[in-house]
CSV table of N, CA and C in Angstrom, one decimal:
chain,number,residue,atom,x,y,z
A,1,UNK,N,0.9,-1.2,0.0
A,1,UNK,CA,0.0,0.0,0.0
A,1,UNK,C,0.9,1.2,0.0
A,2,UNK,N,0.6,2.2,-0.9
A,2,UNK,CA,1.4,3.4,-1.0
A,2,UNK,C,0.5,4.6,-1.0
A,3,UNK,N,0.9,5.6,-0.2
A,3,UNK,CA,0.3,6.9,-0.2
A,3,UNK,C,1.1,7.8,-1.2
A,4,UNK,N,0.3,8.5,-2.1
A,4,UNK,CA,0.9,9.4,-3.0
A,4,UNK,C,0.3,10.7,-2.9
A,5,UNK,N,1.1,11.7,-2.7
A,5,UNK,CA,0.5,13.1,-2.5
A,5,UNK,C,0.3,13.8,-3.8
A,6,UNK,N,-0.9,14.2,-4.1
A,6,UNK,CA,-1.2,15.0,-5.2
A,6,UNK,C,-1.1,16.5,-4.8
A,7,UNK,N,-0.5,17.3,-5.7
A,7,UNK,CA,-0.3,18.7,-5.4
A,7,UNK,C,-1.1,19.6,-6.3
A,8,UNK,N,-1.8,19.0,-7.3
A,8,UNK,CA,-2.6,19.9,-8.2
A,8,UNK,C,-3.7,19.1,-8.7
A,9,UNK,N,-4.8,19.7,-9.1
A,9,UNK,CA,-6.0,19.1,-9.6
A,9,UNK,C,-5.7,18.5,-11.0
A,10,UNK,N,-4.6,18.8,-11.6
A,10,UNK,CA,-4.3,18.2,-12.9
A,10,UNK,C,-3.4,17.0,-12.8
A,11,UNK,N,-3.0,16.6,-11.6
A,11,UNK,CA,-2.2,15.4,-11.4
A,11,UNK,C,-2.9,14.1,-11.8
A,12,UNK,N,-2.1,13.1,-12.1
A,12,UNK,CA,-2.7,11.8,-12.4
A,12,UNK,C,-3.5,11.3,-11.2
A,13,UNK,N,-4.6,10.7,-11.5
A,13,UNK,CA,-5.5,10.1,-10.5
A,13,UNK,C,-6.4,11.2,-9.8
A,14,UNK,N,-6.2,12.5,-10.0
A,14,UNK,CA,-7.0,13.4,-9.3
A,14,UNK,C,-8.5,13.3,-9.6
A,15,UNK,N,-8.8,13.1,-10.9
A,15,UNK,CA,-10.2,13.0,-11.3
A,15,UNK,C,-10.9,11.8,-10.6
A,16,UNK,N,-10.2,10.7,-10.6
A,16,UNK,CA,-10.7,9.5,-9.9
A,16,UNK,C,-10.9,9.7,-8.4
A,17,UNK,N,-9.9,10.3,-7.8
A,17,UNK,CA,-9.9,10.6,-6.4
A,17,UNK,C,-11.0,11.6,-6.1
A,18,UNK,N,-11.3,12.5,-6.9
A,18,UNK,CA,-12.3,13.5,-6.7
A,18,UNK,C,-13.7,12.9,-6.8
A,19,UNK,N,-13.8,11.9,-7.6
A,19,UNK,CA,-15.1,11.1,-7.7
A,19,UNK,C,-15.3,10.4,-6.3
A,20,UNK,N,-14.3,9.8,-5.8
A,20,UNK,CA,-14.4,9.1,-4.5
A,20,UNK,C,-14.9,10.1,-3.4
A,21,UNK,N,-14.2,11.3,-3.4
A,21,UNK,CA,-14.5,12.4,-2.5
A,21,UNK,C,-16.0,12.8,-2.6
A,22,UNK,N,-16.4,13.1,-3.8
A,22,UNK,CA,-17.8,13.6,-4.0
A,22,UNK,C,-18.8,12.5,-3.7
A,23,UNK,N,-18.5,11.2,-3.9
A,23,UNK,CA,-19.5,10.2,-3.6
A,23,UNK,C,-19.5,9.9,-2.1
A,24,UNK,N,-18.4,10.1,-1.4
A,24,UNK,CA,-18.3,9.7,0.0
A,24,UNK,C,-18.8,10.8,1.0
A,25,UNK,N,-18.9,12.0,0.6
A,25,UNK,CA,-19.2,13.1,1.5
A,25,UNK,C,-20.4,13.9,1.0
A,26,UNK,N,-21.3,14.2,2.0
A,26,UNK,CA,-22.5,15.1,1.6
A,26,UNK,C,-22.0,16.5,1.2
A,27,UNK,N,-22.8,17.1,0.4
A,27,UNK,CA,-22.5,18.4,-0.2
A,27,UNK,C,-22.0,19.4,0.9
A,28,UNK,N,-22.6,19.5,2.1
A,28,UNK,CA,-22.2,20.4,3.1
A,28,UNK,C,-20.9,20.1,3.7
A,29,UNK,N,-20.3,18.9,3.5
A,29,UNK,CA,-19.0,18.5,4.1
A,29,UNK,C,-17.9,18.5,3.1
A,30,UNK,N,-18.1,19.0,1.9
A,30,UNK,CA,-17.0,18.9,0.9
A,30,UNK,C,-16.8,20.3,0.2
A,31,UNK,N,-15.5,20.5,-0.2
A,31,UNK,CA,-15.1,21.7,-0.8
A,31,UNK,C,-15.6,21.7,-2.3
A,32,UNK,N,-15.9,22.8,-2.8
A,32,UNK,CA,-16.1,23.0,-4.2
A,32,UNK,C,-14.7,22.9,-4.9
A,33,UNK,N,-14.7,22.5,-6.2
A,33,UNK,CA,-13.5,22.2,-6.9
A,33,UNK,C,-12.6,23.5,-6.9
A,34,UNK,N,-13.1,24.6,-7.1
A,34,UNK,CA,-12.3,25.9,-7.2
A,34,UNK,C,-11.6,26.1,-5.8
A,35,UNK,N,-12.3,25.8,-4.7
A,35,UNK,CA,-11.7,26.0,-3.4
A,35,UNK,C,-10.6,24.9,-3.2
A,36,UNK,N,-10.9,23.7,-3.6
A,36,UNK,CA,-10.0,22.6,-3.4
A,36,UNK,C,-8.7,22.9,-4.2
A,37,UNK,N,-8.8,23.5,-5.4
A,37,UNK,CA,-7.6,23.9,-6.1
A,37,UNK,C,-6.7,24.8,-5.3
A,38,UNK,N,-7.3,25.8,-4.7
A,38,UNK,CA,-6.6,26.8,-3.8
A,38,UNK,C,-6.0,26.1,-2.6
A,39,UNK,N,-6.7,25.3,-1.9
A,39,UNK,CA,-6.3,24.6,-0.7
A,39,UNK,C,-5.0,23.7,-1.0
A,40,UNK,N,-5.0,23.1,-2.1
A,40,UNK,CA,-3.9,22.2,-2.5
A,40,UNK,C,-2.6,23.0,-2.6
A,41,UNK,N,-2.6,24.3,-2.7
A,41,UNK,CA,-1.4,25.1,-2.8
A,41,UNK,C,-0.7,25.3,-1.5
A,42,UNK,N,-1.5,25.1,-0.4
A,42,UNK,CA,-1.0,25.2,1.0
A,42,UNK,C,0.0,24.1,1.3
A,43,UNK,N,1.2,24.4,1.7
A,43,UNK,CA,2.2,23.3,1.9
A,43,UNK,C,1.8,22.4,3.1
A,44,UNK,N,1.0,22.9,4.0
A,44,UNK,CA,0.5,22.1,5.1
A,44,UNK,C,-0.5,21.1,4.8
A,45,UNK,N,-1.1,21.2,3.6
A,45,UNK,CA,-2.2,20.4,3.2
A,45,UNK,C,-1.7,19.2,2.3
A,46,UNK,N,-2.3,18.0,2.6
A,46,UNK,CA,-1.9,16.8,1.9
A,46,UNK,C,-3.2,16.2,1.3
A,47,UNK,N,-3.2,16.1,0.0
A,47,UNK,CA,-4.2,15.4,-0.8
A,47,UNK,C,-3.6,14.0,-1.2
A,48,UNK,N,-3.7,13.0,-0.3
A,48,UNK,CA,-3.0,11.8,-0.6
A,48,UNK,C,-4.0,10.7,-1.1
A,49,UNK,N,-3.6,10.0,-2.1
A,49,UNK,CA,-4.3,8.9,-2.6
A,49,UNK,C,-3.6,7.6,-2.2
A,50,UNK,N,-4.4,6.6,-2.0
A,50,UNK,CA,-3.9,5.3,-1.5
A,50,UNK,C,-4.0,4.3,-2.7
A,51,UNK,N,-2.8,3.8,-3.1
A,51,UNK,CA,-2.7,2.9,-4.2
A,51,UNK,C,-2.3,1.5,-3.6
A,52,UNK,N,-2.9,0.5,-4.3
A,52,UNK,CA,-2.6,-0.9,-4.0
A,52,UNK,C,-2.6,-1.6,-5.3
A,53,UNK,N,-1.5,-2.2,-5.7
A,53,UNK,CA,-1.4,-3.0,-6.9
A,53,UNK,C,-2.0,-2.2,-8.1
A,54,UNK,N,-1.5,-0.9,-8.2
A,54,UNK,CA,-1.9,0.0,-9.4
A,54,UNK,C,-3.4,0.3,-9.4
A,55,UNK,N,-4.1,0.1,-8.2
A,55,UNK,CA,-5.5,0.5,-8.1
A,55,UNK,C,-5.6,1.6,-7.1
A,56,UNK,N,-6.5,2.6,-7.3
A,56,UNK,CA,-6.8,3.6,-6.4
A,56,UNK,C,-7.8,3.0,-5.4
A,57,UNK,N,-7.3,2.9,-4.2
A,57,UNK,CA,-8.1,2.3,-3.1
A,57,UNK,C,-8.9,3.3,-2.3
A,58,UNK,N,-8.3,4.5,-2.1
A,58,UNK,CA,-8.9,5.5,-1.3
A,58,UNK,C,-8.2,6.8,-1.3
A,59,UNK,N,-8.7,7.7,-0.4
A,59,UNK,CA,-8.1,9.0,-0.3
A,59,UNK,C,-8.0,9.3,1.2
A,60,UNK,N,-7.0,10.1,1.6
A,60,UNK,CA,-6.8,10.6,2.9
A,60,UNK,C,-6.3,12.1,2.7
A,61,UNK,N,-7.2,13.0,3.1
A,61,UNK,CA,-6.9,14.4,2.9
A,61,UNK,C,-6.6,15.0,4.3
A,62,UNK,N,-5.4,15.6,4.5
A,62,UNK,CA,-5.1,15.9,5.9
A,62,UNK,C,-4.2,17.2,5.9
A,63,UNK,N,-4.1,17.7,7.1
A,63,UNK,CA,-3.3,18.9,7.3
A,63,UNK,C,-2.2,18.6,8.3
A,64,UNK,N,-1.0,19.1,8.1
A,64,UNK,CA,0.1,18.9,9.0
A,64,UNK,C,0.4,20.2,9.8
A,65,UNK,N,-0.2,20.2,11.0
A,65,UNK,CA,0.0,21.4,11.9
A,65,UNK,C,1.1,21.1,12.9
A,66,UNK,N,1.5,22.2,13.6
A,66,UNK,CA,2.6,22.0,14.6
A,66,UNK,C,2.3,20.9,15.6
A,67,UNK,N,1.1,21.0,16.2
A,67,UNK,CA,0.8,20.0,17.3
A,67,UNK,C,0.1,18.8,16.8
A,68,UNK,N,-0.6,18.9,15.7
A,68,UNK,CA,-1.5,17.8,15.3
A,68,UNK,C,-1.3,17.5,13.8
A,69,UNK,N,-1.7,16.3,13.4
A,69,UNK,CA,-2.1,16.0,12.0
A,69,UNK,C,-3.6,15.9,12.1
A,70,UNK,N,-4.3,16.6,11.2
A,70,UNK,CA,-5.7,16.7,11.2
A,70,UNK,C,-6.2,16.1,9.9
A,71,UNK,N,-7.0,15.0,10.1
A,71,UNK,CA,-7.6,14.3,8.9
A,71,UNK,C,-8.9,15.1,8.5
A,72,UNK,N,-8.8,15.7,7.4
A,72,UNK,CA,-9.9,16.5,6.9
A,72,UNK,C,-11.0,15.6,6.2
A,73,UNK,N,-10.6,14.7,5.4
A,73,UNK,CA,-11.5,13.8,4.7
A,73,UNK,C,-10.8,12.4,4.5
A,74,UNK,N,-11.5,11.3,4.7
A,74,UNK,CA,-10.9,10.0,4.5
A,74,UNK,C,-12.0,9.1,4.0
A,75,UNK,N,-11.7,8.4,2.9
A,75,UNK,CA,-12.7,7.5,2.3
A,75,UNK,C,-12.0,6.4,1.5
A,76,UNK,N,-12.6,5.3,1.4
A,76,UNK,CA,-12.2,4.3,0.5
A,76,UNK,C,-13.1,4.3,-0.7
A,77,UNK,N,-12.6,3.8,-1.8
A,77,UNK,CA,-13.5,3.7,-3.0
A,77,UNK,C,-14.6,2.7,-2.8
A,78,UNK,N,-15.7,3.0,-3.3
A,78,UNK,CA,-16.9,2.1,-3.1
A,78,UNK,C,-16.6,0.6,-3.3
A,79,UNK,N,-15.9,0.3,-4.4
A,79,UNK,CA,-15.6,-1.1,-4.7
A,79,UNK,C,-14.6,-1.7,-3.7
A,80,UNK,N,-14.0,-0.9,-2.9
A,80,UNK,CA,-13.0,-1.5,-1.9
A,80,UNK,C,-13.5,-1.4,-0.5
A,81,UNK,N,-14.7,-1.0,-0.2
A,81,UNK,CA,-15.2,-0.8,1.1
A,81,UNK,C,-15.5,-2.2,1.7
A,82,UNK,N,-15.4,-2.2,3.1
A,82,UNK,CA,-15.7,-3.4,3.8
A,82,UNK,C,-14.8,-4.6,3.5
A,83,UNK,N,-13.5,-4.2,3.1
A,83,UNK,CA,-12.5,-5.2,2.9
A,83,UNK,C,-11.3,-5.0,3.8
A,84,UNK,N,-11.4,-4.1,4.7
A,84,UNK,CA,-10.3,-3.9,5.7
A,84,UNK,C,-9.3,-2.8,5.2
A,85,UNK,N,-9.5,-2.2,4.1
A,85,UNK,CA,-8.6,-1.2,3.6
A,85,UNK,C,-8.6,0.1,4.5
A,86,UNK,N,-9.8,0.5,5.0
A,86,UNK,CA,-9.9,1.6,5.9
A,86,UNK,C,-9.0,1.5,7.1
A,87,UNK,N,-9.0,0.3,7.7
A,87,UNK,CA,-8.2,0.0,8.9
A,87,UNK,C,-6.7,0.1,8.5
A,88,UNK,N,-6.4,-0.6,7.4
A,88,UNK,CA,-5.0,-0.6,7.0
A,88,UNK,C,-4.4,0.8,6.7
A,89,UNK,N,-5.3,1.6,6.0
A,89,UNK,CA,-4.8,3.0,5.7
A,89,UNK,C,-4.6,3.8,6.9
A,90,UNK,N,-5.5,3.7,7.9
A,90,UNK,CA,-5.3,4.5,9.1
A,90,UNK,C,-4.2,4.0,10.0
A,91,UNK,N,-4.0,2.6,10.0
A,91,UNK,CA,-2.8,2.1,10.7
A,91,UNK,C,-1.5,2.6,10.1
A,92,UNK,N,-1.5,2.6,8.8
A,92,UNK,CA,-0.3,3.2,8.2
A,92,UNK,C,-0.1,4.7,8.5
A,93,UNK,N,-1.2,5.4,8.4
A,93,UNK,CA,-1.1,6.8,8.7
A,93,UNK,C,-0.7,7.1,10.2
A,94,UNK,N,-1.2,6.3,11.1
A,94,UNK,CA,-0.8,6.4,12.5
A,94,UNK,C,0.7,6.1,12.7
A,95,UNK,N,1.2,5.2,12.0
A,95,UNK,CA,2.6,4.7,12.2
A,95,UNK,C,3.6,5.6,11.4
A,96,UNK,N,3.2,6.4,10.5
A,96,UNK,CA,4.1,7.3,9.7
A,96,UNK,C,4.6,8.5,10.4
A,97,UNK,N,4.1,8.8,11.6
A,97,UNK,CA,4.4,10.0,12.2
A,97,UNK,C,4.0,9.9,13.7
A,98,UNK,N,4.7,10.5,14.6
A,98,UNK,CA,4.3,10.4,16.0
A,98,UNK,C,3.5,11.6,16.5
A,99,UNK,N,3.1,12.5,15.7
A,99,UNK,CA,2.2,13.6,16.2
A,99,UNK,C,0.8,13.0,16.5
A,100,UNK,N,0.1,13.7,17.4
A,100,UNK,CA,-1.3,13.3,17.7
A,100,UNK,C,-2.1,13.6,16.4
A,101,UNK,N,-3.2,12.9,16.3
A,101,UNK,CA,-4.1,12.9,15.1
A,101,UNK,C,-5.5,13.4,15.6
A,102,UNK,N,-6.1,14.3,14.9
A,102,UNK,CA,-7.4,14.7,15.1
A,102,UNK,C,-8.3,14.4,13.8
A,103,UNK,N,-9.5,14.1,14.0
A,103,UNK,CA,-10.5,14.1,12.9
A,103,UNK,C,-11.9,14.4,13.5
A,104,UNK,N,-12.7,14.9,12.6
A,104,UNK,CA,-14.1,15.2,12.9
A,104,UNK,C,-15.0,14.1,12.6
A,105,UNK,N,-16.0,14.0,13.5
A,105,UNK,CA,-17.1,13.0,13.2
A,105,UNK,C,-18.4,13.7,13.5
A,106,UNK,N,-19.5,13.3,12.8
A,106,UNK,CA,-20.8,13.8,13.1
A,106,UNK,C,-21.3,13.3,14.5
A,107,UNK,N,-22.2,14.0,15.0
A,107,UNK,CA,-22.8,13.6,16.3
A,107,UNK,C,-23.3,12.2,16.3
A,108,UNK,N,-23.2,11.5,17.4
A,108,UNK,CA,-23.6,10.1,17.4
A,108,UNK,C,-25.1,9.9,17.5
A,109,UNK,N,-25.9,10.5,16.6
A,109,UNK,CA,-27.3,10.5,16.6
A,109,UNK,C,-28.0,9.7,15.6
A,110,UNK,N,-27.2,9.0,14.8
A,110,UNK,CA,-27.7,8.0,13.8
A,110,UNK,C,-26.9,6.7,13.9
A,111,UNK,N,-27.5,5.6,13.4
A,111,UNK,CA,-26.8,4.4,13.4
A,111,UNK,C,-25.5,4.4,12.6
A,112,UNK,N,-25.5,5.1,11.5
A,112,UNK,CA,-24.2,5.2,10.7
A,112,UNK,C,-23.2,6.0,11.4
A,113,UNK,N,-23.6,7.1,12.0
A,113,UNK,CA,-22.6,7.9,12.7
A,113,UNK,C,-22.0,7.1,13.9
A,114,UNK,N,-22.8,6.4,14.6
A,114,UNK,CA,-22.3,5.6,15.7
A,114,UNK,C,-21.4,4.5,15.2
A,115,UNK,N,-21.7,3.9,14.1
A,115,UNK,CA,-20.9,2.8,13.5
A,115,UNK,C,-19.5,3.4,13.1
A,116,UNK,N,-19.5,4.6,12.5
A,116,UNK,CA,-18.3,5.3,12.1
A,116,UNK,C,-17.4,5.6,13.3
A,117,UNK,N,-18.0,6.1,14.4
A,117,UNK,CA,-17.3,6.4,15.6
A,117,UNK,C,-16.7,5.1,16.2
A,118,UNK,N,-17.4,4.0,16.2
A,118,UNK,CA,-16.9,2.7,16.7
A,118,UNK,C,-15.7,2.2,15.9
A,119,UNK,N,-15.8,2.4,14.6
A,119,UNK,CA,-14.7,2.1,13.7
A,119,UNK,C,-13.4,2.8,14.2
A,120,UNK,N,-13.5,4.1,14.4
A,120,UNK,CA,-12.3,4.9,14.8
A,120,UNK,C,-11.9,4.4,16.2
A,121,UNK,N,-12.8,4.2,17.1
A,121,UNK,CA,-12.5,3.7,18.4
A,121,UNK,C,-11.7,2.4,18.4
A,122,UNK,N,-12.1,1.5,17.6
A,122,UNK,CA,-11.4,0.2,17.4
A,122,UNK,C,-9.9,0.4,17.0
A,123,UNK,N,-9.6,1.6,16.4
A,123,UNK,CA,-8.3,1.9,15.9
A,123,UNK,C,-7.5,2.7,17.0
A,124,UNK,N,-8.2,2.9,18.1
A,124,UNK,CA,-7.5,3.7,19.2
A,124,UNK,C,-7.8,5.1,19.3
A,125,UNK,N,-8.7,5.6,18.5
A,125,UNK,CA,-9.1,7.0,18.6
A,125,UNK,C,-10.1,7.2,19.8
A,126,UNK,N,-10.0,8.4,20.4
A,126,UNK,CA,-10.9,8.7,21.5
A,126,UNK,C,-11.9,9.7,21.1
A,127,UNK,N,-13.2,9.5,21.5
A,127,UNK,CA,-14.2,10.5,21.2
A,127,UNK,C,-14.2,11.5,22.3
A,128,UNK,N,-14.1,12.8,21.9
A,128,UNK,CA,-14.1,13.9,22.8
A,128,UNK,C,-15.4,14.6,22.7
A,129,UNK,N,-16.2,14.6,23.8
A,129,UNK,CA,-17.6,15.1,23.8
A,129,UNK,C,-17.6,16.7,23.9
A,130,UNK,N,-16.8,17.4,23.2
A,130,UNK,CA,-16.8,18.8,23.1
A,130,UNK,C,-17.3,19.3,21.8
A,131,UNK,N,-18.6,19.6,21.7
A,131,UNK,CA,-19.3,20.0,20.5
A,131,UNK,C,-18.8,21.3,20.0
A,132,UNK,N,-18.7,21.4,18.7
A,132,UNK,CA,-18.3,22.7,18.1
A,132,UNK,C,-18.9,22.8,16.7
A,133,UNK,N,-19.0,24.0,16.2
A,133,UNK,CA,-19.5,24.2,14.8
A,133,UNK,C,-18.3,24.5,13.9
A,134,UNK,N,-18.3,23.8,12.8
A,134,UNK,CA,-17.4,24.1,11.7
A,134,UNK,C,-18.1,25.1,10.7
A,135,UNK,N,-17.3,26.1,10.3
A,135,UNK,CA,-18.0,27.0,9.4
A,135,UNK,C,-18.3,26.4,8.1
A,136,UNK,N,-19.3,27.0,7.4
A,136,UNK,CA,-19.6,26.5,6.0
A,136,UNK,C,-18.4,26.6,5.1
A,137,UNK,N,-18.3,25.6,4.2
A,137,UNK,CA,-17.2,25.7,3.2
A,137,UNK,C,-17.4,26.6,2.1
A,138,UNK,N,-18.7,27.0,1.8
A,138,UNK,CA,-19.0,28.0,0.8
A,138,UNK,C,-20.3,28.7,1.2
A,139,UNK,N,-20.7,29.7,0.4
A,139,UNK,CA,-21.9,30.4,0.7
A,139,UNK,C,-23.1,29.6,0.5
A,140,UNK,N,-23.0,28.5,-0.4
A,140,UNK,CA,-24.2,27.6,-0.6
A,140,UNK,C,-24.3,26.5,0.4
A,141,UNK,N,-23.4,26.5,1.4
A,141,UNK,CA,-23.4,25.4,2.3
A,141,UNK,C,-23.7,25.9,3.7
A,142,UNK,N,-24.0,24.9,4.6
A,142,UNK,CA,-24.3,25.3,6.0
A,142,UNK,C,-23.2,24.9,7.0
A,143,UNK,N,-23.1,25.7,8.1
A,143,UNK,CA,-22.2,25.2,9.1
A,143,UNK,C,-22.7,23.9,9.7
A,144,UNK,N,-21.7,23.1,10.2
A,144,UNK,CA,-22.1,21.8,10.8
A,144,UNK,C,-21.5,21.6,12.2
A,145,UNK,N,-22.2,20.9,13.0
A,145,UNK,CA,-21.8,20.6,14.3
A,145,UNK,C,-21.1,19.2,14.3
A,146,UNK,N,-19.9,19.2,14.9
A,146,UNK,CA,-19.1,18.0,15.0
A,146,UNK,C,-18.5,17.8,16.4
A,147,UNK,N,-17.9,16.6,16.5
A,147,UNK,CA,-17.1,16.2,17.6
A,147,UNK,C,-15.7,15.9,17.1
A,148,UNK,N,-14.7,16.1,17.9
A,148,UNK,CA,-13.4,15.7,17.5
A,148,UNK,C,-13.0,14.3,18.1
A,149,UNK,N,-12.4,13.5,17.3
A,149,UNK,CA,-11.8,12.3,17.8
A,149,UNK,C,-10.3,12.5,17.8
A,150,UNK,N,-9.6,11.9,18.7
A,150,UNK,CA,-8.1,12.2,18.8
A,150,UNK,C,-7.4,10.8,19.0
A,151,UNK,N,-6.2,10.8,18.6
A,151,UNK,CA,-5.3,9.7,18.8
A,151,UNK,C,-3.9,10.2,19.1
A,152,UNK,N,-3.3,9.7,20.1
A,152,UNK,CA,-3.6,8.5,20.9
A,152,UNK,C,-4.4,8.8,22.2
A,153,UNK,N,-4.5,10.1,22.5
A,153,UNK,CA,-5.1,10.5,23.8
A,153,UNK,C,-6.3,11.4,23.6
A,154,UNK,N,-7.2,11.4,24.6
A,154,UNK,CA,-8.3,12.3,24.6
A,154,UNK,C,-7.8,13.7,24.8
A,155,UNK,N,-8.6,14.7,24.3
A,155,UNK,CA,-8.2,16.1,24.5
A,155,UNK,C,-9.2,16.9,25.3
A,156,UNK,N,-8.8,18.0,25.8
A,156,UNK,CA,-9.7,18.8,26.6
A,156,UNK,C,-10.5,19.8,25.8
A,157,UNK,N,-11.5,20.4,26.4
A,157,UNK,CA,-12.3,21.4,25.7
A,157,UNK,C,-11.4,22.6,25.4
A,158,UNK,N,-10.4,22.9,26.2
A,158,UNK,CA,-9.4,23.9,25.9
A,158,UNK,C,-8.6,23.6,24.7
A,159,UNK,N,-8.2,22.3,24.5
A,159,UNK,CA,-7.5,21.9,23.3
A,159,UNK,C,-8.4,22.1,22.1
A,160,UNK,N,-9.6,21.7,22.2
A,160,UNK,CA,-10.6,21.9,21.1
A,160,UNK,C,-10.6,23.4,20.7
A,161,UNK,N,-10.8,24.2,21.7
A,161,UNK,CA,-10.9,25.7,21.5
A,161,UNK,C,-9.6,26.2,20.8
A,162,UNK,N,-8.5,25.7,21.2
A,162,UNK,CA,-7.2,26.1,20.6
A,162,UNK,C,-7.1,25.6,19.2
A,163,UNK,N,-7.5,24.4,18.9
A,163,UNK,CA,-7.5,23.9,17.6
A,163,UNK,C,-8.4,24.7,16.7
A,164,UNK,N,-9.6,25.1,17.2
A,164,UNK,CA,-10.5,25.9,16.4
A,164,UNK,C,-9.9,27.3,16.1
A,165,UNK,N,-9.4,27.9,17.1
A,165,UNK,CA,-8.8,29.2,17.0
A,165,UNK,C,-7.6,29.3,16.1
A,166,UNK,N,-6.7,28.3,16.2
A,166,UNK,CA,-5.5,28.3,15.4
A,166,UNK,C,-5.6,27.7,14.0
A,167,UNK,N,-6.4,26.6,13.9
A,167,UNK,CA,-6.4,25.8,12.7
A,167,UNK,C,-7.6,26.1,11.8
A,168,UNK,N,-8.7,26.4,12.3
A,168,UNK,CA,-9.9,26.6,11.5
A,168,UNK,C,-9.7,27.7,10.5
A,169,UNK,N,-9.0,28.9,10.8
A,169,UNK,CA,-8.8,29.9,9.8
A,169,UNK,C,-8.0,29.4,8.6
A,170,UNK,N,-7.1,28.4,8.9
A,170,UNK,CA,-6.3,27.9,7.8
A,170,UNK,C,-7.1,26.8,7.0
A,171,UNK,N,-7.8,26.0,7.7
A,171,UNK,CA,-8.6,24.9,7.1
A,171,UNK,C,-9.7,25.5,6.2
A,172,UNK,N,-10.4,26.5,6.8
A,172,UNK,CA,-11.6,27.0,6.2
A,172,UNK,C,-11.4,28.3,5.5
A,173,UNK,N,-10.2,28.9,5.6
A,173,UNK,CA,-9.9,30.2,5.0
A,173,UNK,C,-10.8,31.3,5.5
A,174,UNK,N,-11.1,31.3,6.8
A,174,UNK,CA,-12.0,32.3,7.4
A,174,UNK,C,-11.4,32.8,8.6
């Protein structure tokens, strides 16, 4: 399994990766292509594709901040779901660097959201019950309420507030 960083929307595999992204995330949780093009110019941002035997298995889009690596979006291709690739990708991501990892999850108010949280918990992530709103990604979208999961340790509400204050302006350009 190999992670390959794409730096431009014209790179090989971007179109296929973008299809995975659009299929995996609801409209309010994903960037518009023009915004994505700009975000990819930031050196802290990584648009990584996951390749296995010359096949695009999934994507992991993340930010490398001083204190954390923040997973912005993570998905496996539909044809490769429920085959253990998600676990393998995150295990590799965890082992590639010793920084703490953060990721957002929707509130545990539906069966699918609870299942997604359990998946991350099985991989050692901690659910932090500090609710916060993420700003809308565009004028056509709505702000969303999330919880942060962290690896390897839980974080405090002060840590969440610091993450929001320091990293959200970079992530969301606001």
